mmCIF file of C-alpha atoms in Angstrom:
data_model
loop_
_atom_site.group_PDB
_atom_site.id
_atom_site.type_symbol
_atom_site.label_atom_id
_atom_site.label_comp_id
_atom_site.label_asym_id
_atom_site.label_seq_id
_atom_site.Cartn_x
_atom_site.Cartn_y
_atom_site.Cartn_z
ATOM 1 C CA UNK A 1 -0.010 0.002 -0.005
ATOM 2 C CA UNK A 2 1.257 3.457 -0.893
ATOM 3 C CA UNK A 3 1.492 5.495 2.324
ATOM 4 C CA UNK A 4 1.090 8.871 0.579
ATOM 5 C CA UNK A 5 -2.075 7.829 -1.303
ATOM 6 C CA UNK A 6 -3.544 6.172 1.777
ATOM 7 C CA UNK A 7 -2.762 9.271 3.875
ATOM 8 C CA UNK A 8 -4.234 11.666 1.308
ATOM 9 C CA UNK A 9 -7.372 9.551 1.019
ATOM 10 C CA UNK A 10 -7.881 9.485 4.806
ATOM 11 C CA UNK A 11 -7.061 13.186 5.181
ATOM 12 C CA UNK A 12 -9.577 14.113 2.504
ATOM 13 C CA UNK A 13 -12.347 11.882 3.846
ATOM 14 C CA UNK A 14 -11.919 12.948 7.466
ATOM 15 C CA UNK A 15 -11.525 16.630 6.597
ATOM 16 C CA UNK A 16 -14.826 16.460 4.731
ATOM 17 C CA UNK A 17 -16.509 14.535 7.545
ATOM 18 C CA UNK A 18 -15.208 17.158 9.979
ATOM 19 C CA UNK A 19 -16.834 19.852 7.892
ATOM 20 C CA UNK A 20 -20.133 17.928 8.069
ATOM 21 C CA UNK A 21 -19.795 17.396 11.844
ATOM 22 C CA UNK A 22 -19.147 21.095 12.504
ATOM 23 C CA UNK A 23 -22.041 22.192 10.342
ATOM 24 C CA UNK A 24 -24.464 19.731 11.965
ATOM 25 C CA UNK A 25 -23.239 20.893 15.376
ATOM 26 C CA UNK A 26 -23.770 24.546 14.426
ATOM 27 C CA UNK A 27 -27.199 23.738 13.034
ATOM 28 C CA UNK A 28 -28.261 22.277 16.359
ATOM 29 C CA UNK A 29 -26.548 24.913 18.531
ATOM 30 C CA UNK A 30 -27.215 28.076 16.547
ATOM 31 C CA UNK A 31 -30.018 27.022 14.234
ATOM 32 C CA UNK A 32 -27.910 27.665 11.113
ATOM 33 C CA UNK A 33 -24.928 26.457 9.214
ATOM 34 C CA UNK A 34 -21.457 27.750 9.931
ATOM 35 C CA UNK A 35 -20.201 29.988 7.147
ATOM 36 C CA UNK A 36 -16.817 30.937 8.537
ATOM 37 C CA UNK A 37 -13.858 28.633 8.291
ATOM 38 C CA UNK A 38 -10.205 28.785 7.342
ATOM 39 C CA UNK A 39 -10.610 27.186 3.902
ATOM 40 C CA UNK A 40 -13.458 27.945 1.510
ATOM 41 C CA UNK A 41 -14.090 24.358 0.451
ATOM 42 C CA UNK A 42 -16.029 21.777 2.426
ATOM 43 C CA UNK A 43 -13.113 20.538 4.508
ATOM 44 C CA UNK A 44 -11.808 21.041 7.999
ATOM 45 C CA UNK A 45 -8.077 20.135 7.973
ATOM 46 C CA UNK A 46 -7.899 19.868 11.788
ATOM 47 C CA UNK A 47 -10.114 16.812 11.643
ATOM 48 C CA UNK A 48 -8.214 15.319 8.715
ATOM 49 C CA UNK A 49 -4.827 15.791 10.337
ATOM 50 C CA UNK A 50 -5.946 14.552 13.767
ATOM 51 C CA UNK A 51 -7.652 11.412 12.575
ATOM 52 C CA UNK A 52 -4.929 10.682 10.017
ATOM 53 C CA UNK A 53 -2.252 10.776 12.725
ATOM 54 C CA UNK A 54 -4.341 8.486 14.893
ATOM 55 C CA UNK A 55 -5.078 6.091 12.021
ATOM 56 C CA UNK A 56 -1.390 5.867 11.083
ATOM 57 C CA UNK A 57 -0.307 5.423 14.690
ATOM 58 C CA UNK A 58 -2.912 2.746 15.254
ATOM 59 C CA UNK A 59 -1.978 0.975 12.001
ATOM 60 C CA UNK A 60 1.792 0.891 12.519
ATOM 61 C CA UNK A 61 2.115 0.781 16.310
ATOM 62 C CA UNK A 62 -0.462 -1.538 17.715
ATOM 63 C CA UNK A 63 -1.095 -0.158 21.212
ATOM 64 C CA UNK A 64 -3.441 -1.183 23.993
ATOM 65 C CA UNK A 65 -6.870 0.366 24.308
ATOM 66 C CA UNK A 66 -5.988 2.692 27.186
ATOM 67 C CA UNK A 67 -2.979 4.122 25.330
ATOM 68 C CA UNK A 68 -5.063 4.618 22.219
ATOM 69 C CA UNK A 69 -7.767 6.359 24.228
ATOM 70 C CA UNK A 70 -5.144 8.659 25.721
ATOM 71 C CA UNK A 71 -3.788 9.434 22.211
ATOM 72 C CA UNK A 72 -7.361 10.156 21.080
ATOM 73 C CA UNK A 73 -7.445 12.793 23.794
ATOM 74 C CA UNK A 74 -3.980 14.287 23.252
ATOM 75 C CA UNK A 75 -3.584 14.433 19.458
ATOM 76 C CA UNK A 76 -6.833 16.242 18.516
ATOM 77 C CA UNK A 77 -6.376 18.597 21.491
ATOM 78 C CA UNK A 78 -2.830 19.413 20.427
ATOM 79 C CA UNK A 79 -3.866 19.915 16.779
ATOM 80 C CA UNK A 80 -6.735 22.167 17.869
ATOM 81 C CA UNK A 81 -4.430 24.229 20.106
ATOM 82 C CA UNK A 82 -1.723 24.615 17.433
ATOM 83 C CA UNK A 83 -4.293 25.471 14.754
ATOM 84 C CA UNK A 84 -5.965 28.108 16.905
ATOM 85 C CA UNK A 85 -2.631 29.578 17.951
ATOM 86 C CA UNK A 86 -1.286 29.775 14.366
ATOM 87 C CA UNK A 87 -4.514 31.239 12.974
ATOM 88 C CA UNK A 88 -4.426 33.953 15.621
ATOM 89 C CA UNK A 89 -0.692 34.646 15.288
ATOM 90 C CA UNK A 90 -0.373 34.623 11.502
ATOM 91 C CA UNK A 91 -3.797 35.775 10.352
ATOM 92 C CA UNK A 92 -5.307 37.483 13.402
ATOM 93 C CA UNK A 93 -8.294 35.151 13.125
ATOM 94 C CA UNK A 94 -10.207 33.390 15.903
ATOM 95 C CA UNK A 95 -12.623 30.739 14.702
ATOM 96 C CA UNK A 96 -13.558 29.394 18.123
ATOM 97 C CA UNK A 97 -13.322 30.610 21.689
ATOM 98 C CA UNK A 98 -13.705 28.355 24.697
ATOM 99 C CA UNK A 99 -13.018 31.172 27.187
ATOM 100 C CA UNK A 100 -16.498 30.879 28.685
ATOM 101 C CA UNK A 101 -16.019 27.187 29.432
ATOM 102 C CA UNK A 102 -14.401 25.924 32.600
ATOM 103 C CA UNK A 103 -11.056 24.205 32.240
ATOM 104 C CA UNK A 104 -10.027 26.012 29.072
ATOM 105 C CA UNK A 105 -6.526 27.097 28.071
ATOM 106 C CA UNK A 106 -6.336 30.524 26.417
ATOM 107 C CA UNK A 107 -9.779 29.918 24.928
ATOM 108 C CA UNK A 108 -8.200 27.644 22.325
ATOM 109 C CA UNK A 109 -8.842 24.266 23.977
ATOM 110 C CA UNK A 110 -11.110 23.053 26.741
ATOM 111 C CA UNK A 111 -11.479 19.866 28.701
ATOM 112 C CA UNK A 112 -15.089 19.446 27.589
ATOM 113 C CA UNK A 113 -14.271 19.564 23.882
ATOM 114 C CA UNK A 114 -11.125 17.507 24.345
ATOM 115 C CA UNK A 115 -13.280 14.776 25.845
ATOM 116 C CA UNK A 116 -15.684 15.104 22.880
ATOM 117 C CA UNK A 117 -12.723 14.749 20.466
ATOM 118 C CA UNK A 118 -11.452 11.748 22.395
ATOM 119 C CA UNK A 119 -14.776 9.906 22.187
ATOM 120 C CA UNK A 120 -15.300 10.857 18.555
ATOM 121 C CA UNK A 121 -11.775 9.831 17.567
ATOM 122 C CA UNK A 122 -11.862 6.536 19.436
ATOM 123 C CA UNK A 123 -15.241 5.637 17.932
ATOM 124 C CA UNK A 124 -13.998 6.626 14.511
ATOM 125 C CA UNK A 125 -10.941 4.368 14.759
ATOM 126 C CA UNK A 126 -12.970 1.328 15.746
ATOM 127 C CA UNK A 127 -16.210 1.783 13.827
ATOM 128 C CA UNK A 128 -15.556 4.000 10.841
ATOM 129 C CA UNK A 129 -11.943 3.319 9.885
ATOM 130 C CA UNK A 130 -12.554 -0.303 8.834
ATOM 131 C CA UNK A 131 -15.171 1.005 6.429
ATOM 132 C CA UNK A 132 -12.783 3.705 5.148
ATOM 133 C CA UNK A 133 -10.095 1.040 4.615
ATOM 134 C CA UNK A 134 -12.562 -1.030 2.592
ATOM 135 C CA UNK A 135 -13.565 1.967 0.502
ATOM 136 C CA UNK A 136 -9.915 2.787 -0.168
ATOM 137 C CA UNK A 137 -9.234 -0.726 -1.401
ATOM 138 C CA UNK A 138 -12.459 -1.213 -3.316
ATOM 139 C CA UNK A 139 -12.438 2.147 -5.119
ATOM 140 C CA UNK A 140 -8.684 2.652 -5.486
ATOM 141 C CA UNK A 141 -8.818 2.719 -9.299
ATOM 142 C CA UNK A 142 -11.355 5.535 -9.266
ATOM 143 C CA UNK A 143 -9.536 7.334 -6.477
ATOM 144 C CA UNK A 144 -6.206 7.245 -8.286
ATOM 145 C CA UNK A 145 -7.724 9.126 -11.228
ATOM 146 C CA UNK A 146 -9.238 11.747 -8.901
ATOM 147 C CA UNK A 147 -6.011 12.416 -6.991
ATOM 148 C CA UNK A 148 -4.668 15.158 -9.290
ATOM 149 C CA UNK A 149 -7.991 17.041 -9.077
ATOM 150 C CA UNK A 150 -8.142 16.649 -5.276
ATOM 151 C CA UNK A 151 -4.573 17.916 -4.855
ATOM 152 C CA UNK A 152 -5.147 20.855 -7.210
ATOM 153 C CA UNK A 153 -8.410 21.846 -5.471
ATOM 154 C CA UNK A 154 -6.898 21.620 -1.982
ATOM 155 C CA UNK A 155 -3.829 23.570 -3.085
ATOM 156 C CA UNK A 156 -5.863 26.282 -4.813
ATOM 157 C CA UNK A 157 -8.115 26.614 -1.788
ATOM 158 C CA UNK A 158 -5.112 26.935 0.525
ATOM 159 C CA UNK A 159 -3.282 29.452 -1.699
ATOM 160 C CA UNK A 160 -6.425 31.543 -2.173
ATOM 161 C CA UNK A 161 -7.222 31.478 1.528
ATOM 162 C CA UNK A 162 -3.711 32.383 2.658
ATOM 163 C CA UNK A 163 -3.517 35.199 0.091
ATOM 164 C CA UNK A 164 -6.979 36.502 1.020
ATOM 165 C CA UNK A 165 -6.319 36.333 4.774
ATOM 166 C CA UNK A 166 -2.935 38.004 4.459
ATOM 167 C CA UNK A 167 -4.415 40.851 2.420
ATOM 168 C CA UNK A 168 -7.267 41.112 4.905
ATOM 169 C CA UNK A 169 -4.879 41.322 7.843
ATOM 170 C CA UNK A 170 -2.769 43.979 6.046
ATOM 171 C CA UNK A 171 -5.871 46.160 5.489
ATOM 172 C CA UNK A 172 -6.759 46.026 9.169
#
């Protein structure tokens, strides 16, 4: 199995599923869909990166359940903190703020949401990842033809977003 293709597939799937999860969450909490995000396309890279790291770790370093549960707490929390910190530092953007929640750190992470990420990640690894692995294998020939388009779209979205946010931060 090609590690790059497998990783890109998982990143894309989980980034898209993260976008769906956030929009469903916002629909229930605010009554509407979330319009604001770092990228313009229907992906949330924090989810893709977090789950990809967990999938790869679980695949190559078989660990016990307790260790995996701990990693499901630490990795998404760390990715969320680093993402929030970098967005604030480099683009002066704040997409979430946990300051009102107890046990938060700088408003970027909170115990409550870290526990949510842990449960979601752990469930994903055991229930959803076997399905994703099957999809990857079964539809590999289709996926391999879509890769150039996926890479171009993700790259264009990233370049456009960074350029737009940098210009926006210069104007302010």
